[in-house]
Amino acid sequence: MPSVRLRALAENLLGHDRIRRMGRSQLIEAVREKLESSYAPVTIYLSDETSHAGVQSAVEDLLENAGLVIEAREDPVIGSWFRRIWVGLGRAMRSEAVREGALTAAHVADSRLILAQDATITATLLQNLGPVLASLDSTKDAVLRVGALLIVKVEWTVNVFHLTAAQQARLDHRPQLATSPQEVIQALGLAATDPDT
């Protein structure tokens, strides 16, 4: 029997009629497919779980300031600390900046429109990044991804990257990279800051 929480999430995302006869494994798969196709993943990995509450709170504030709405949260993986959050565009699509970008790009292909919206949302996220970076002070290693924005902390050094569409696709297809600061930088061909140079 599926949990009440899983059934409620599935009903919210898929509708009551569609989930009525589904078992637990079918619900999980249907919810996962819907989230992956309709919402953007936000991932938080911390090598040490002690500061997870402050980091998650700062990330959620960042999302709210950018007009992104949290649609679902996966349970955190404890030990180190990892959590996946799924966001919808929510108010971001109604913001003046995104509307303006959408109007300007209306005559071009859909892919260019999506890139313009992505760039606008990323610019908004970057403007409000201070509290998130401060929340990482007590964590040695971390990986946070919010759409095209990737924050990687390796050996106490923080790097902020704006991912290309190709890098985002690579990360989407290799989600395990979101739990390895050194590997994600290598796999995506990113240049990390070297504190010794």
XYZ file of C-alpha atoms in Angstrom:
197
model
C 0.000 0.000 0.000
C 1.534 3.361 -0.978
C 2.166 5.848 1.816
C -0.298 8.704 2.267
C 2.504 11.184 1.518
C 3.466 9.440 -1.751
C -0.167 9.161 -2.855
C -0.803 12.845 -2.041
C 2.278 13.927 -4.024
C 1.299 11.684 -6.951
C -2.272 13.003 -6.915
C -1.019 16.591 -6.864
C 1.370 16.021 -9.794
C -0.605 13.525 -11.876
C -4.268 13.831 -10.907
C -6.549 11.483 -9.003
C -7.919 9.556 -11.993
C -4.481 8.679 -13.333
C -3.132 7.238 -10.050
C -6.250 5.468 -8.798
C -5.118 1.920 -9.709
C -1.357 2.298 -9.317
C 0.720 0.365 -6.812
C 3.638 1.872 -4.862
C 6.352 1.126 -7.456
C 4.173 2.466 -10.289
C 3.464 5.637 -8.291
C 7.147 6.168 -7.568
C 8.077 5.751 -11.235
C 5.221 7.984 -12.455
C 6.125 10.729 -9.955
C 9.818 10.514 -10.875
C 9.046 10.769 -14.602
C 6.724 13.753 -14.050
C 9.267 15.557 -11.874
C 12.126 14.940 -14.294
C 10.116 16.156 -17.291
C 8.276 19.104 -15.721
C 10.409 20.505 -12.918
C 14.011 21.556 -12.388
C 16.102 19.631 -9.873
C 17.907 21.406 -7.078
C 20.494 19.263 -5.324
C 22.347 19.842 -2.075
C 25.329 17.697 -1.105
C 27.343 18.371 2.041
C 30.287 16.246 3.176
C 29.159 16.804 6.770
C 25.510 16.935 7.821
C 26.003 19.287 10.799
C 25.198 22.477 8.880
C 22.461 21.036 6.647
C 19.597 22.991 8.247
C 21.243 26.371 7.633
C 22.309 25.488 4.094
C 18.885 24.125 3.138
C 17.186 27.193 4.599
C 19.514 29.520 2.650
C 18.890 27.584 -0.582
C 15.114 27.692 -0.042
C 15.303 31.465 0.566
C 17.342 31.808 -2.635
C 14.711 29.870 -4.576
C 11.902 31.973 -3.123
C 13.717 35.235 -3.937
C 14.064 34.044 -7.544
C 10.351 33.258 -7.724
C 10.893 29.496 -7.910
C 8.341 27.297 -6.128
C 9.351 24.074 -4.371
C 7.038 21.365 -5.687
C 8.540 18.287 -3.988
C 11.409 17.167 -1.754
C 13.053 13.776 -1.615
C 14.010 12.520 1.820
C 17.608 13.438 2.671
C 20.364 10.837 2.590
C 22.107 10.999 5.939
C 25.804 10.359 6.680
C 27.202 12.988 4.493
C 24.031 14.881 3.573
C 22.256 14.883 0.215
C 18.800 16.100 -0.748
C 17.036 16.623 -4.053
C 14.356 19.301 -4.289
C 12.158 19.827 -7.348
C 11.140 23.362 -8.301
C 8.663 24.824 -10.741
C 8.988 28.239 -12.297
C 6.053 29.596 -10.282
C 6.280 33.355 -9.860
C 9.493 33.497 -11.919
C 7.438 33.135 -15.080
C 5.335 36.109 -14.017
C 8.277 38.314 -13.035
C 8.930 41.411 -15.126
C 12.442 40.298 -16.088
C 11.358 36.887 -17.365
C 8.310 38.354 -19.125
C 10.545 40.898 -20.830
C 12.980 38.154 -21.867
C 10.094 36.072 -23.158
C 8.688 38.961 -25.207
C 12.083 39.818 -26.664
C 12.707 36.216 -27.675
C 9.159 35.372 -28.775
C 10.070 35.372 -32.453
C 12.952 32.885 -32.077
C 12.923 29.134 -31.596
C 11.699 27.621 -28.324
C 15.228 26.601 -27.345
C 16.377 30.229 -27.411
C 13.387 31.278 -25.315
C 14.210 28.636 -22.714
C 17.847 29.757 -22.638
C 16.771 33.395 -22.126
C 14.517 32.419 -19.226
C 17.285 30.234 -17.781
C 19.778 33.105 -17.991
C 17.341 35.528 -16.334
C 16.613 33.129 -13.471
C 20.336 32.399 -13.024
C 21.107 36.144 -12.905
C 18.464 36.569 -10.190
C 19.935 33.651 -8.237
C 23.444 35.114 -8.485
C 22.256 38.466 -7.093
C 20.967 36.738 -3.951
C 23.766 34.192 -3.443
C 25.449 35.740 -0.366
C 23.425 33.929 2.343
C 23.881 30.554 0.611
C 27.646 31.023 0.425
C 27.731 32.123 4.073
C 25.756 29.014 5.082
C 28.557 26.851 3.639
C 31.258 28.352 5.912
C 31.414 25.356 8.257
C 31.337 22.712 5.488
C 34.579 21.438 3.956
C 33.074 19.998 0.744
C 29.711 20.660 -0.900
C 27.861 20.605 -4.217
C 24.708 22.687 -4.713
C 22.900 22.828 -8.019
C 20.014 25.146 -8.810
C 19.241 24.835 -12.509
C 22.200 26.263 -14.429
C 23.892 27.483 -11.252
C 26.446 25.126 -9.684
C 28.253 25.836 -6.420
C 31.130 23.487 -5.623
C 33.183 23.660 -2.431
C 36.346 21.538 -2.411
C 38.727 21.570 0.544
C 37.149 24.805 1.902
C 37.387 26.644 -1.458
C 34.087 27.769 -3.017
C 33.589 27.956 -6.775
C 30.441 29.226 -8.506
C 29.757 28.132 -12.090
C 27.093 28.993 -14.664
C 26.555 25.732 -16.553
C 26.038 25.552 -20.279
C 23.094 23.567 -21.650
C 25.484 20.712 -22.520
C 26.936 20.659 -18.981
C 23.425 20.640 -17.497
C 22.447 17.710 -19.717
C 25.596 15.816 -18.722
C 24.798 16.386 -15.049
C 21.151 15.397 -15.575
C 22.300 12.069 -17.025
C 24.912 11.462 -14.317
C 23.160 12.629 -11.118
C 25.670 10.793 -8.916
C 28.140 13.583 -9.749
C 26.089 15.883 -7.498
C 27.561 14.045 -4.501
C 31.231 14.345 -5.477
C 32.778 17.822 -5.592
C 36.042 16.745 -7.261
C 34.365 14.502 -9.843
C 31.690 17.010 -10.869
C 34.345 19.618 -11.678
C 36.344 17.100 -13.724
C 33.356 15.529 -15.515
C 31.941 18.894 -16.586
C 35.300 20.318 -17.636
C 35.099 23.158 -15.120
C 38.170 25.033 -13.915
C 38.227 25.222 -10.140
C 40.019 27.977 -8.292
C 43.385 26.778 -6.987
C 44.093 28.408 -3.622
C 47.878 27.927 -4.116
C 48.098 30.048 -7.274
